[in-house]
Coordinates of C-alpha atoms in Angstrom, one line a residue:
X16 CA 0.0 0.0 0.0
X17 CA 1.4 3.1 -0.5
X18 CA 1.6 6.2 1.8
X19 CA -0.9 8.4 0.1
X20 CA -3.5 5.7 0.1
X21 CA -3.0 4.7 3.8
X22 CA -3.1 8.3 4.5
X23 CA -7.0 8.8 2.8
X24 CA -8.2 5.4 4.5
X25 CA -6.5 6.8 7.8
X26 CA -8.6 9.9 6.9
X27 CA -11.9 8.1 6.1
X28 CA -11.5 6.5 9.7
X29 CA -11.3 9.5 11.4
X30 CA -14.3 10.8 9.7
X31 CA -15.8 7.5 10.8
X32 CA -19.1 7.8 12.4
X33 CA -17.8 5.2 14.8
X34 CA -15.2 7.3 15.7
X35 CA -17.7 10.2 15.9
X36 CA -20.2 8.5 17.8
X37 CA -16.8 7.7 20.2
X38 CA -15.4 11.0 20.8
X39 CA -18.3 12.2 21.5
X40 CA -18.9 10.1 24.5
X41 CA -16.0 11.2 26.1
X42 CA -16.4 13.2 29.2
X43 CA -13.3 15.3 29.3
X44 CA -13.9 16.2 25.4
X45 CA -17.6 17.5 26.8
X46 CA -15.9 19.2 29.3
X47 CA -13.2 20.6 27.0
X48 CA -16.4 21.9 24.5
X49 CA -18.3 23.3 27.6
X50 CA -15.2 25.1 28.3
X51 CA -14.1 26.6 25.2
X52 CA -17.5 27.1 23.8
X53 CA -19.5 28.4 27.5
X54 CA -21.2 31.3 25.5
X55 CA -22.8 29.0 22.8
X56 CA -23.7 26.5 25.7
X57 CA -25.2 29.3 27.9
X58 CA -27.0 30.9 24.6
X59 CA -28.1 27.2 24.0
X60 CA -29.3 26.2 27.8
X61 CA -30.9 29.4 28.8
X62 CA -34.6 28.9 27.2
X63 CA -34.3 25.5 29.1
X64 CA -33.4 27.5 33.2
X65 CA -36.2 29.9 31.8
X66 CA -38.4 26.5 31.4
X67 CA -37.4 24.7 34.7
X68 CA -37.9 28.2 36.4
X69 CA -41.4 28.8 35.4
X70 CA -42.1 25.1 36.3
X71 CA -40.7 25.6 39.6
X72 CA -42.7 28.8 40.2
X73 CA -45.8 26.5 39.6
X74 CA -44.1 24.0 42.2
X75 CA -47.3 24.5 44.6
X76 CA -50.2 23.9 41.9
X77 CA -48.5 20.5 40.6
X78 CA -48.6 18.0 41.4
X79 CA -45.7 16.2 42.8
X80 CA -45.8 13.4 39.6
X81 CA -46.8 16.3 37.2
X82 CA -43.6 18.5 38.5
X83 CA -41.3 15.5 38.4
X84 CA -42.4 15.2 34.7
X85 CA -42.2 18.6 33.7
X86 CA -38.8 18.8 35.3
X87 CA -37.8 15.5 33.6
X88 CA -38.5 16.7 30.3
X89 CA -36.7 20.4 30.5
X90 CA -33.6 18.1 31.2
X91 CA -34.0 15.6 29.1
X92 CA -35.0 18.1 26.1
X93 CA -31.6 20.1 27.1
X94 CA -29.4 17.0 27.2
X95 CA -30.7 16.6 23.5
X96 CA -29.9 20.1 22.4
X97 CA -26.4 19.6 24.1
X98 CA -25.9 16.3 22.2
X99 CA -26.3 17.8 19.1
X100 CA -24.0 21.1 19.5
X101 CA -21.5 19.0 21.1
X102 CA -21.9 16.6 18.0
X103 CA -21.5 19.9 15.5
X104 CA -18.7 21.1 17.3
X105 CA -17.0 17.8 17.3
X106 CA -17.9 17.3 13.7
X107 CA -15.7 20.8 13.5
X108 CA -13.4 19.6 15.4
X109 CA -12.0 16.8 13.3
X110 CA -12.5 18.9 10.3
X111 CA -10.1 21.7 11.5
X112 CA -7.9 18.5 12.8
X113 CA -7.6 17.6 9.1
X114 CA -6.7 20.9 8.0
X115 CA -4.3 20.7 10.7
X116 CA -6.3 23.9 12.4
X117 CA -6.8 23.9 15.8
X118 CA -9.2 26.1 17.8
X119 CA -8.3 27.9 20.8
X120 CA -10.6 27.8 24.0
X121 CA -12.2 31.2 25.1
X122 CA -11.5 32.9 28.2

């Protein structure tokens, strides 16, 4: 095999959406993204305090169940929304990786 073509299949792997679906699973590359990226995580979880903060205002006319749920829900709903940046930043990630660009946190 020669170097050029080991080098695009070595590619191809790391644009693998096994390796994807990896990376993304790792805590300290969440933490990294949550640190280098706080504004677009605080932009991107504060309709969901907003949420949870009106439910809790209505803490006394729920039921216990019904509050539980609503609460459930806000946090499972921003869970989601943080998969998927973390997913589009990691996606950015690699692609900055294989232009041999690399992204400094903020702050």
């Amino acid at each position: 095999m020669k170097l050029s073509q080991a080098e695009l299949e070595l590619k191809r792997a790391e644009l693998s959406p096994q390796l994807l679906a990896y990376i993304v699973k790792l805590p300290f590359w969440e933490h990294y993204l949550k640190l280098a990226f706080a504004s677009r995580f605080d932009t991107l979880n504060a309709p969901f305090s907003l949420r949870a903060d009106e439910v809790y205002e209505q803490r006394e006319e729920l039921s216990s169940a019904e509050f539980q749920r609503l609460m459930n829900q806000i946090r499972l709903e921003r869970e989601q929304a943080e998969a998927v940046e973390i997913e589009r930043l990691t996606k950015a990630a690699l692609r900055s990786d294989d232009q041999h660009v690399c992204e400094a946190p903020a702050g």
